[in-house]
Amino acid sequence: MKHVLVTGGIGYIGSHTVVSLVEQGFHPVVVDDLRNSSPTILTAVGKLSNDLFTHISVDICDYKALKRVLSPFSLDAVIHFAAYKSVRESFDIPLHYYQNNLTGLMNVLELCQTFKIRKFVFSSSCTVYGSPNERQVFENTPKQLPESPYGFTKWMGEQILADFHRNPTPFQTICLRYFNPIGAHPSGLIGELSVGIPNNLVPYITQTAAGIRKHLTIFGNNYPTPDGTCIRDFIHVCDVADAHVSALKHVGTKPLEAFNIGTGKGTSVLDLVQTFMAVSGLDVPYRYGERRSGDVAEIFANVEKSKHELGWEAQRTLEQALRDAWNWEQRLQQHD
Ligand code: UD1
């Protein structure tokens, strides 16, 4: 298996995955119209991968165009990242989220049928567990309705894949349920691009440390956790990228499977802020604010299935992830 279609391969997780794929001898065919990325990231991915990938700019919601540009390639598998991912924005423009994330997925599946591509890796999220009853979730923890339109697109994406499997064509899918990807490539050349005020915790912390934001607001300090702040499973984005390479090597043994992509360890928001201050040597002013609606108190992954069946586990520490996130933020400031 060599040629892999990677939709959204210049986005945050996609760009790190393209670099990992090339390192492992795959040839990614990247489809990304850069709407949530930039030519600079495209160039940087080229630099990190000796340009050993193909990039095509096309909107995956335009099925005819997608089919036309991909017909010259003989593709063995697909990793489907291309989707909108801001929880907050998804409340403001839900139709855009459903239209883009679901039409995109269905077009790519249609393409798999037409081109007889049999292997598929889907970017899912721990949001499919909703507000779970257990703190640590297993892949067979019952799914619950998510809190946001973004979350629903992931939940429905998994459902569409399950239904697609009822057709008799042999097709194998792995859904990777990401927990909280953070950090950046250690080179500082690629990382997460936040447009406007960041929603996510780590970009907000690095922007505060850089002086762009006055202070961080920690949303809630009265949760039933040891320090009162929420607990999440933060994982280095390069570990998430490597999980895709493992998934590609594994896909095919069962028709449809899900794997948790986390570290297996919960870290509180306050702990994370303090660890960031320790590794960067900087002060991050913070205040406590109201709880953010839709946040669950505590969720972290059980990763035994990923370890044993996928042969993958996170290798990098929280400290490394935060150091790389800060390195990336500093590079971004130099280029502005
Ligand atoms: C959300 C999504 C998840 C998605 C991830 C990355 C849900 C339930 N979760 O995770 O699917 O993959 O984003 O896009 O939809 N916090 C603060 N102050 C801030 C920002 C965040 O205290 O300024 C806290 C939050 O309250 C939360 C924690 O930090 O407790 C992590 O928040 P965030 O980075 O936004 O990720 P999640 O909401 O966990």
Short mmCIF file of N, CA, C and O and ligand atoms in Angstrom, two decimals, residues 85 87 125-127 147-148 150-151 178-181 198-202 204 216-219 230 232 234 269 292 294-296, ligand 1:
data_model
loop_
_atom_site.label_atom_id
_atom_site.label_comp_id
_atom_site.label_asym_id
_atom_site.label_seq_id
_atom_site.Cartn_x
_atom_site.Cartn_y
_atom_site.Cartn_z
N LYS A 85 -13.88 22.36 12.32
CA LYS A 85 -13.65 21.76 13.64
C LYS A 85 -13.82 22.69 14.84
O LYS A 85 -13.46 22.33 15.95
N VAL A 87 -15.84 24.11 17.69
CA VAL A 87 -17.07 23.85 18.43
C VAL A 87 -17.93 25.12 18.49
O VAL A 87 -19.12 25.11 18.19
N SER A 125 -13.78 11.83 17.02
CA SER A 125 -13.46 12.62 18.20
C SER A 125 -14.09 11.98 19.44
O SER A 125 -15.14 11.32 19.34
N CYS A 126 -13.50 12.26 20.59
CA CYS A 126 -14.08 11.75 21.84
C CYS A 126 -15.41 12.43 22.12
O CYS A 126 -16.13 12.02 23.03
N THR A 127 -15.75 13.42 21.34
CA THR A 127 -17.06 14.08 21.49
C THR A 127 -18.21 13.09 21.25
O THR A 127 -19.32 13.32 21.73
N GLU A 147 -22.57 17.59 22.31
CA GLU A 147 -23.10 18.87 22.80
C GLU A 147 -23.17 19.93 21.70
O GLU A 147 -23.75 20.98 21.91
N SER A 148 -22.52 19.69 20.56
CA SER A 148 -22.44 20.77 19.56
C SER A 148 -22.72 20.24 18.16
O SER A 148 -22.56 19.04 17.90
N TYR A 150 -20.82 20.63 15.67
CA TYR A 150 -19.55 20.02 15.26
C TYR A 150 -19.51 18.56 15.72
O TYR A 150 -19.21 17.64 14.97
N GLY A 151 -19.84 18.35 17.00
CA GLY A 151 -19.81 17.00 17.58
C GLY A 151 -20.77 16.07 16.84
O GLY A 151 -20.45 14.91 16.58
N TYR A 178 -10.04 11.05 18.50
CA TYR A 178 -8.99 11.87 19.12
C TYR A 178 -9.51 12.46 20.43
O TYR A 178 -10.63 12.91 20.51
N PHE A 179 -8.62 12.55 21.40
CA PHE A 179 -8.93 13.27 22.63
C PHE A 179 -8.49 14.74 22.41
O PHE A 179 -9.02 15.38 21.53
N ASN A 180 -7.53 15.28 23.14
CA ASN A 180 -7.21 16.70 22.93
C ASN A 180 -5.81 16.86 22.33
O ASN A 180 -4.83 16.96 23.08
N PRO A 181 -5.72 16.91 21.00
CA PRO A 181 -4.41 17.08 20.38
C PRO A 181 -3.85 18.48 20.65
O PRO A 181 -4.56 19.47 20.52
N PRO A 198 -8.60 32.23 20.00
CA PRO A 198 -8.67 30.76 20.03
C PRO A 198 -9.77 30.26 20.96
O PRO A 198 -10.05 30.86 21.98
N ASN A 199 -10.38 29.14 20.57
CA ASN A 199 -11.36 28.46 21.42
C ASN A 199 -10.67 27.50 22.35
O ASN A 199 -11.11 27.27 23.46
N ASN A 200 -9.63 26.88 21.84
CA ASN A 200 -8.99 25.78 22.56
C ASN A 200 -7.97 26.30 23.57
O ASN A 200 -7.41 27.39 23.41
N LEU A 201 -7.76 25.50 24.59
CA LEU A 201 -6.96 25.93 25.73
C LEU A 201 -5.50 26.27 25.39
O LEU A 201 -5.02 27.35 25.74
N VAL A 202 -4.81 25.35 24.73
CA VAL A 202 -3.36 25.57 24.55
C VAL A 202 -3.04 26.78 23.66
O VAL A 202 -2.20 27.61 24.03
N TYR A 204 -4.76 29.38 23.44
CA TYR A 204 -5.06 30.56 24.27
C TYR A 204 -3.92 30.82 25.25
O TYR A 204 -3.51 31.97 25.48
N LEU A 216 -5.66 34.49 30.70
CA LEU A 216 -6.44 33.30 30.38
C LEU A 216 -7.61 33.24 31.37
O LEU A 216 -7.45 33.55 32.54
N THR A 217 -8.77 32.85 30.88
CA THR A 217 -9.87 32.55 31.80
C THR A 217 -10.00 31.04 31.87
O THR A 217 -10.15 30.38 30.84
N ILE A 218 -9.89 30.51 33.07
CA ILE A 218 -10.13 29.07 33.27
C ILE A 218 -11.63 28.91 33.52
O ILE A 218 -12.17 29.50 34.47
N PHE A 219 -12.27 28.15 32.64
CA PHE A 219 -13.73 28.04 32.71
C PHE A 219 -14.16 27.06 33.80
O PHE A 219 -14.29 25.87 33.55
N CYS A 230 -11.52 21.32 34.97
CA CYS A 230 -11.83 20.15 34.14
C CYS A 230 -10.58 19.30 33.88
O CYS A 230 -9.46 19.80 33.92
N ARG A 232 -8.77 16.66 31.12
CA ARG A 232 -8.77 16.20 29.72
C ARG A 232 -7.55 15.33 29.48
O ARG A 232 -6.60 15.33 30.26
N PHE A 234 -4.69 15.27 27.14
CA PHE A 234 -3.95 16.07 26.15
C PHE A 234 -2.88 15.20 25.52
O PHE A 234 -2.08 14.58 26.24
N VAL A 269 -6.95 21.27 33.83
CA VAL A 269 -6.64 22.53 33.14
C VAL A 269 -5.60 23.32 33.94
O VAL A 269 -4.62 23.83 33.38
N ARG A 292 -17.94 26.80 31.10
CA ARG A 292 -18.34 26.96 29.70
C ARG A 292 -19.40 25.92 29.41
O ARG A 292 -19.22 24.75 29.73
N GLY A 294 -21.57 23.09 27.95
CA GLY A 294 -21.23 21.94 27.10
C GLY A 294 -19.97 21.21 27.54
O GLY A 294 -19.68 20.14 27.02
N ASP A 295 -19.19 21.78 28.48
CA ASP A 295 -17.96 21.10 28.92
C ASP A 295 -18.29 19.95 29.87
O ASP A 295 -19.10 20.12 30.79
N VAL A 296 -17.62 18.81 29.67
CA VAL A 296 -17.78 17.73 30.65
C VAL A 296 -16.67 17.89 31.69
O VAL A 296 -15.59 18.39 31.37
C1 UD1 B 1 -13.10 20.26 22.09
C2 UD1 B 1 -14.05 19.26 21.52
C3 UD1 B 1 -13.30 18.13 20.88
C4 UD1 B 1 -12.31 18.66 19.90
C5 UD1 B 1 -11.35 19.61 20.62
C6 UD1 B 1 -10.30 20.18 19.70
C7 UD1 B 1 -16.21 18.79 22.54
C8 UD1 B 1 -16.90 18.23 23.74
N1 UD1 B 1 -14.89 18.75 22.59
O1 UD1 B 1 -12.49 19.66 23.23
O2 UD1 B 1 -14.21 17.29 20.22
O3 UD1 B 1 -11.59 17.60 19.34
O4 UD1 B 1 -12.13 20.67 21.16
O5 UD1 B 1 -10.84 21.11 18.82
O6 UD1 B 1 -16.83 19.26 21.63
N2 UD1 B 1 -10.57 26.03 28.66
C9 UD1 B 1 -10.40 27.09 29.53
N3 UD1 B 1 -10.13 28.30 28.99
C10 UD1 B 1 -10.00 28.52 27.64
C11 UD1 B 1 -10.18 27.42 26.76
C12 UD1 B 1 -10.48 26.18 27.31
O7 UD1 B 1 -10.50 26.94 30.74
O8 UD1 B 1 -9.78 29.66 27.23
C13 UD1 B 1 -10.85 24.69 29.22
C14 UD1 B 1 -12.18 24.12 28.78
O9 UD1 B 1 -13.20 24.53 29.63
C15 UD1 B 1 -11.90 22.62 28.86
C16 UD1 B 1 -10.40 22.49 28.57
O10 UD1 B 1 -9.86 23.80 28.75
O11 UD1 B 1 -12.15 22.17 30.16
C17 UD1 B 1 -10.10 22.04 27.15
O12 UD1 B 1 -10.85 22.86 26.25
P1 UD1 B 1 -10.61 22.83 24.67
O13 UD1 B 1 -9.18 22.99 24.36
O14 UD1 B 1 -11.57 23.81 24.06
O15 UD1 B 1 -11.01 21.33 24.24
P2 UD1 B 1 -12.32 20.47 24.57
O16 UD1 B 1 -13.49 21.34 24.79
O17 UD1 B 1 -11.95 19.49 25.63
#
